PDB file of C-alpha atoms in Angstrom:
ATOM      1  CA  MET A 203      22.101  18.389  23.435  1.00 75.00           C
ATOM      2  CA  SER A 204      21.337  16.872  20.039  1.00 88.00           C
ATOM      3  CA  TYR A 205      21.950  13.499  18.448  1.00 90.00           C
ATOM      4  CA  GLU A 206      21.618  12.779  14.731  1.00 91.00           C
ATOM      5  CA  LEU A 207      22.523   9.562  12.933  1.00 92.00           C
ATOM      6  CA  HIS A 208      21.894   8.259   9.417  1.00 94.00           C
ATOM      7  CA  ALA A 209      23.792   5.011   8.883  1.00 95.00           C
ATOM      8  CA  LEU A 210      24.036   1.490   7.576  1.00 96.00           C
ATOM      9  CA  ILE A 211      24.934  -1.178  10.127  1.00 97.00           C
ATOM     10  CA  GLY A 212      25.996  -4.771   9.548  1.00 97.00           C
ATOM     11  CA  THR A 213      28.854  -7.123  10.324  1.00 97.00           C
ATOM     12  CA  LEU A 214      32.334  -5.718   9.914  1.00 96.00           C
ATOM     13  CA  GLU A 215      33.064  -8.216   7.128  1.00 96.00           C
ATOM     14  CA  LEU A 216      29.920  -7.374   5.149  1.00 96.00           C
ATOM     15  CA  LEU A 217      30.321  -3.611   5.438  1.00 96.00           C
ATOM     16  CA  ARG A 218      34.008  -3.810   4.560  1.00 96.00           C
ATOM     17  CA  VAL A 219      32.944  -5.214   1.162  1.00 94.00           C
ATOM     18  CA  ALA A 220      30.138  -2.641   0.853  1.00 93.00           C
ATOM     19  CA  ALA A 221      32.466   0.273   1.694  1.00 94.00           C
ATOM     20  CA  ALA A 222      34.934  -0.875  -0.960  1.00 94.00           C
ATOM     21  CA  GLU A 223      32.181  -0.385  -3.574  1.00 92.00           C
ATOM     22  CA  VAL A 224      31.422   3.191  -2.492  1.00 92.00           C
ATOM     23  CA  PRO A 225      34.463   5.511  -2.521  1.00 89.00           C
ATOM     24  CA  ALA A 226      32.780   8.082  -0.231  1.00 91.00           C
ATOM     25  CA  ALA A 227      31.996   5.445   2.430  1.00 94.00           C
ATOM     26  CA  ARG A 228      33.808   5.446   5.758  1.00 95.00           C
ATOM     27  CA  LEU A 229      33.762   2.220   7.770  1.00 96.00           C
ATOM     28  CA  VAL A 230      33.611   2.535  11.554  1.00 96.00           C
ATOM     29  CA  PRO A 231      33.882  -0.611  13.705  1.00 96.00           C
ATOM     30  CA  LEU A 232      31.364  -1.024  16.526  1.00 96.00           C
ATOM     31  CA  ALA A 233      31.293  -3.488  19.399  1.00 95.00           C
ATOM     32  CA  GLN A 234      30.019  -7.065  19.042  1.00 95.00           C
ATOM     33  CA  GLY A 235      31.476  -7.599  15.542  1.00 96.00           C
ATOM     34  CA  LEU A 236      29.331  -4.919  13.929  1.00 97.00           C
ATOM     35  CA  ALA A 237      30.305  -1.852  11.918  1.00 97.00           C
ATOM     36  CA  LEU A 238      28.681   1.314  10.663  1.00 96.00           C
ATOM     37  CA  ILE A 239      28.827   3.299   7.426  1.00 96.00           C
ATOM     38  CA  PRO A 240      27.616   6.867   7.980  1.00 95.00           C
ATOM     39  CA  VAL A 241      25.147   7.821   5.229  1.00 93.00           C
ATOM     40  CA  THR A 242      26.652  11.183   4.320  1.00 91.00           C
ATOM     41  CA  SER A 243      25.535  13.157   1.270  1.00 89.00           C
ATOM     42  CA  GLY A 244      28.409  11.606  -0.725  1.00 90.00           C
ATOM     43  CA  VAL A 245      27.420   8.066   0.231  1.00 90.00           C
ATOM     44  CA  LEU A 246      23.769   8.786  -0.465  1.00 88.00           C
ATOM     45  CA  ALA A 247      24.544  10.233  -3.900  1.00 87.00           C
ATOM     46  CA  ALA A 248      26.713   7.234  -4.803  1.00 87.00           C
ATOM     47  CA  LEU A 249      24.093   4.722  -3.673  1.00 84.00           C
ATOM     48  CA  GLN A 250      21.149   6.488  -5.296  1.00 81.00           C
ATOM     49  CA  GLY A 251      22.834   6.700  -8.671  1.00 71.00           C
ATOM     50  CA  ASP A 252      20.517   8.306 -11.218  1.00 48.00           C
ATOM     51  CA  ASP A 253      17.426   7.444  -9.174  1.00 48.00           C
ATOM     52  CA  SER A 254      17.075  10.485  -6.900  1.00 42.00           C
ATOM     53  CA  VAL A 255      13.322  10.371  -6.331  1.00 41.00           C
ATOM     54  CA  ARG A 256      12.303   8.904  -2.998  1.00 42.00           C
ATOM     55  CA  LYS A 257       9.919   5.982  -3.090  1.00 42.00           C
ATOM     56  CA  PRO A 258       6.507   6.372  -1.504  1.00 36.00           C
ATOM     57  CA  ALA A 259       6.035   4.635   1.847  1.00 40.00           C
ATOM     58  CA  GLY A 260       4.404   1.236   1.639  1.00 39.00           C
ATOM     59  CA  GLY A 261       6.465   0.032  -1.309  1.00 43.00           C
ATOM     60  CA  GLY A 262       8.645  -3.051  -1.208  1.00 49.00           C
ATOM     61  CA  GLY A 263      11.440  -1.345   0.710  1.00 53.00           C
ATOM     62  CA  SER A 264      11.718   1.099   3.570  1.00 56.00           C
ATOM     63  CA  GLY A 265      10.108   3.966   1.670  1.00 57.00           C
ATOM     64  CA  TRP A 266      12.888   6.367   2.774  1.00 65.00           C
ATOM     65  CA  TYR A 267      15.325   6.205  -0.093  1.00 69.00           C
ATOM     66  CA  SER A 268      15.418   5.785  -3.836  1.00 74.00           C
ATOM     67  CA  ASP A 269      15.026   2.480  -5.599  1.00 78.00           C
ATOM     68  CA  GLY A 270      18.756   2.513  -6.436  1.00 81.00           C
ATOM     69  CA  PHE A 271      19.727   2.877  -2.782  1.00 84.00           C
ATOM     70  CA  GLU A 272      17.403   0.089  -1.679  1.00 87.00           C
ATOM     71  CA  LEU A 273      18.503  -2.186  -4.530  1.00 89.00           C
ATOM     72  CA  ARG A 274      22.100  -1.837  -3.333  1.00 90.00           C
ATOM     73  CA  LEU A 275      21.063  -2.719   0.235  1.00 92.00           C
ATOM     74  CA  ALA A 276      19.129  -5.714  -1.077  1.00 92.00           C
ATOM     75  CA  ALA A 277      22.184  -6.906  -3.018  1.00 93.00           C
ATOM     76  CA  TRP A 278      24.512  -6.557  -0.035  1.00 94.00           C
ATOM     77  CA  SER A 279      22.002  -8.326   2.216  1.00 95.00           C
ATOM     78  CA  LYS A 280      22.402 -11.535   0.214  1.00 96.00           C
ATOM     79  CA  ALA A 281      25.727 -11.926   2.071  1.00 96.00           C
ATOM     80  CA  GLY A 282      24.189 -11.093   5.466  1.00 96.00           C
ATOM     81  CA  PRO A 283      21.720  -8.766   7.141  1.00 97.00           C
ATOM     82  CA  VAL A 284      22.200  -5.016   6.837  1.00 97.00           C
ATOM     83  CA  ALA A 285      20.226  -2.321   8.658  1.00 96.00           C
ATOM     84  CA  CYS A 286      19.465   1.234   7.642  1.00 95.00           C
ATOM     85  CA  VAL A 287      18.948   3.371  10.750  1.00 94.00           C
ATOM     86  CA  GLU A 288      18.080   6.985  11.419  1.00 93.00           C
ATOM     87  CA  ALA A 289      17.776   8.908  14.676  1.00 91.00           C
ATOM     88  CA  GLU A 290      17.262  12.585  15.387  1.00 91.00           C
ATOM     89  CA  TYR A 291      16.989  13.842  18.974  1.00 89.00           C
ATOM     90  CA  PHE A 292      17.188  17.215  20.635  1.00 86.00           C
ATOM     91  CA  GLY A 293      16.673  17.834  24.327  1.00 79.00           C
ATOM     92  CA  GLY A 294      15.494  14.299  24.991  1.00 74.00           C
ATOM     93  CA  SER A 295      12.763  14.115  22.349  1.00 82.00           C
ATOM     94  CA  GLY A 296      13.045  12.974  18.773  1.00 86.00           C
ATOM     95  CA  SER A 297      12.495  10.139  16.356  1.00 90.00           C
ATOM     96  CA  GLN A 298      14.002   6.865  15.149  1.00 91.00           C
ATOM     97  CA  ARG A 299      13.545   4.707  12.074  1.00 93.00           C
ATOM     98  CA  ALA A 300      15.074   1.375  11.156  1.00 95.00           C
ATOM     99  CA  ALA A 301      14.716  -1.397   8.623  1.00 94.00           C
ATOM    100  CA  VAL A 302      16.724  -4.584   8.087  1.00 96.00           C
ATOM    101  CA  TRP A 303      17.377  -6.283   4.756  1.00 96.00           C
ATOM    102  CA  SER A 304      18.368  -9.955   4.535  1.00 96.00           C
ATOM    103  CA  ASP A 305      18.399 -12.362   1.608  1.00 96.00           C
ATOM    104  CA  GLY A 306      17.612  -9.486  -0.747  1.00 93.00           C
ATOM    105  CA  ARG A 307      14.449  -8.191   0.948  1.00 93.00           C
ATOM    106  CA  VAL A 308      13.236  -6.203   3.939  1.00 94.00           C
ATOM    107  CA  VAL A 309      12.806  -8.621   6.840  1.00 95.00           C
ATOM    108  CA  LEU A 310      12.243  -6.159   9.684  1.00 95.00           C
ATOM    109  CA  GLY A 311      10.370  -2.891   9.446  1.00 89.00           C
ATOM    110  CA  PRO A 312      10.296  -0.280   8.502  1.00 92.00           C
ATOM    111  CA  LEU A 313       9.964   0.577  12.182  1.00 93.00           C
ATOM    112  CA  ALA A 314       9.487   4.117  13.443  1.00 91.00           C
ATOM    113  CA  ILE A 315       8.756   6.099  16.569  1.00 91.00           C
ATOM    114  CA  GLY A 316       8.023   9.793  16.351  1.00 86.00           C
ATOM    115  CA  GLU A 317       8.695  12.719  18.594  1.00 84.00           C
ATOM    116  CA  PHE A 318       7.206  12.262  22.077  1.00 81.00           C
ATOM    117  CA  GLU A 319       6.175   8.649  21.311  1.00 83.00           C
ATOM    118  CA  PRO A 320       7.410   6.113  23.852  1.00 80.00           C
ATOM    119  CA  ALA A 321       9.349   3.115  22.620  1.00 80.00           C
ATOM    120  CA  PRO A 322       7.197  -0.013  22.411  1.00 81.00           C
ATOM    121  CA  PRO A 323       7.796  -2.813  24.937  1.00 84.00           C
ATOM    122  CA  GLU A 324       9.934  -4.719  22.407  1.00 87.00           C
ATOM    123  CA  GLY A 325      12.309  -1.753  22.174  1.00 85.00           C
ATOM    124  CA  ALA A 326      13.126   1.248  20.039  1.00 90.00           C
ATOM    125  CA  PRO A 327      13.549   0.714  16.275  1.00 94.00           C
ATOM    126  CA  ILE A 328      17.344   0.899  16.232  1.00 93.00           C
ATOM    127  CA  SER A 329      17.738  -1.500  19.165  1.00 93.00           C
ATOM    128  CA  ARG A 330      15.346  -3.929  17.490  1.00 94.00           C
ATOM    129  CA  ALA A 331      17.331  -3.727  14.242  1.00 96.00           C
ATOM    130  CA  LEU A 332      20.572  -4.282  16.142  1.00 94.00           C
ATOM    131  CA  ARG A 333      19.046  -7.289  17.888  1.00 94.00           C
ATOM    132  CA  HIS A 334      18.138  -8.688  14.455  1.00 94.00           C
ATOM    133  CA  LEU A 335      21.824  -8.292  13.494  1.00 96.00           C
ATOM    134  CA  GLY A 336      22.851 -10.323  16.543  1.00 95.00           C
ATOM    135  CA  ALA A 337      23.625  -7.549  19.050  1.00 93.00           C
ATOM    136  CA  ARG A 338      22.817  -8.197  22.696  1.00 92.00           C
ATOM    137  CA  THR A 339      22.438  -5.898  25.681  1.00 87.00           C
ATOM    138  CA  GLU A 340      25.544  -6.172  27.814  1.00 82.00           C
ATOM    139  CA  GLU A 341      25.443  -6.035  31.586  1.00 84.00           C
ATOM    140  CA  GLY A 342      25.399  -2.464  32.809  1.00 78.00           C
ATOM    141  CA  ARG A 343      24.213  -1.115  29.455  1.00 78.00           C
ATOM    142  CA  ALA A 344      20.748   0.318  28.772  1.00 77.00           C
ATOM    143  CA  ASP A 345      20.073  -1.522  25.500  1.00 83.00           C
ATOM    144  CA  GLU A 346      21.637  -2.784  22.259  1.00 89.00           C
ATOM    145  CA  PHE A 347      22.133   0.816  21.029  1.00 87.00           C
ATOM    146  CA  ASP A 348      24.314   1.517  24.058  1.00 89.00           C
ATOM    147  CA  SER A 349      25.981  -1.907  24.021  1.00 90.00           C
ATOM    148  CA  VAL A 350      27.371  -1.600  20.478  1.00 94.00           C
ATOM    149  CA  GLY A 351      28.595   1.949  21.114  1.00 91.00           C
ATOM    150  CA  LEU A 352      26.218   4.120  19.090  1.00 91.00           C
ATOM    151  CA  GLY A 353      26.574   6.898  21.641  1.00 89.00           C
ATOM    152  CA  ALA A 354      30.262   7.420  20.812  1.00 92.00           C
ATOM    153  CA  TYR A 355      29.540  10.315  18.418  1.00 89.00           C
ATOM    154  CA  ARG A 356      26.602  12.726  18.368  1.00 91.00           C
ATOM    155  CA  SER A 357      26.263  13.171  14.585  1.00 90.00           C
ATOM    156  CA  THR A 358      26.596  11.437  11.252  1.00 92.00           C
ATOM    157  CA  ALA A 359      29.461  13.826  10.475  1.00 91.00           C
ATOM    158  CA  GLY A 360      31.206  12.773  13.687  1.00 91.00           C
ATOM    159  CA  TRP A 361      30.945   9.120  12.692  1.00 92.00           C
ATOM    160  CA  ALA A 362      32.236   9.913   9.190  1.00 92.00           C
ATOM    161  CA  ALA A 363      35.258  11.743  10.647  1.00 92.00           C
ATOM    162  CA  ALA A 364      35.995   8.685  12.833  1.00 90.00           C
ATOM    163  CA  GLY A 365      36.032   6.347   9.803  1.00 78.00           C
TER     164      GLY A 365
END
């Protein structure tokens, strides 16, 4: 079974404002006062604007997306932290990446684990990003990822359809 997610995560209030700026965005509430915007091709195109060349890793941002995309995240993060997360799994192995912007700059990450790499003791990248956003592991749940409900849909398209 596969799992694929490309999304922005922040507080419901912050992402409600962000989604209003991007007509293709779909806002999906999560547990613990958080929400998710699936980064579909339409959202990505709107956020990248004319800047469609990906930045090299090691720059001032996450190194995953264009300058235009990261400038928009930086602007939104002045109102509160916002995370960009990615996960791709198939048959139990896969990868995760996450970065958190706050006050206009990257404050966590970029964090990554590759295929067959174990999560570090402090947790997988997405759980660490969620923790930075204020999420907590609830009793009976495996981690922050599970606690906020990121297992509800198995794909970015599934999340977009739910929004």
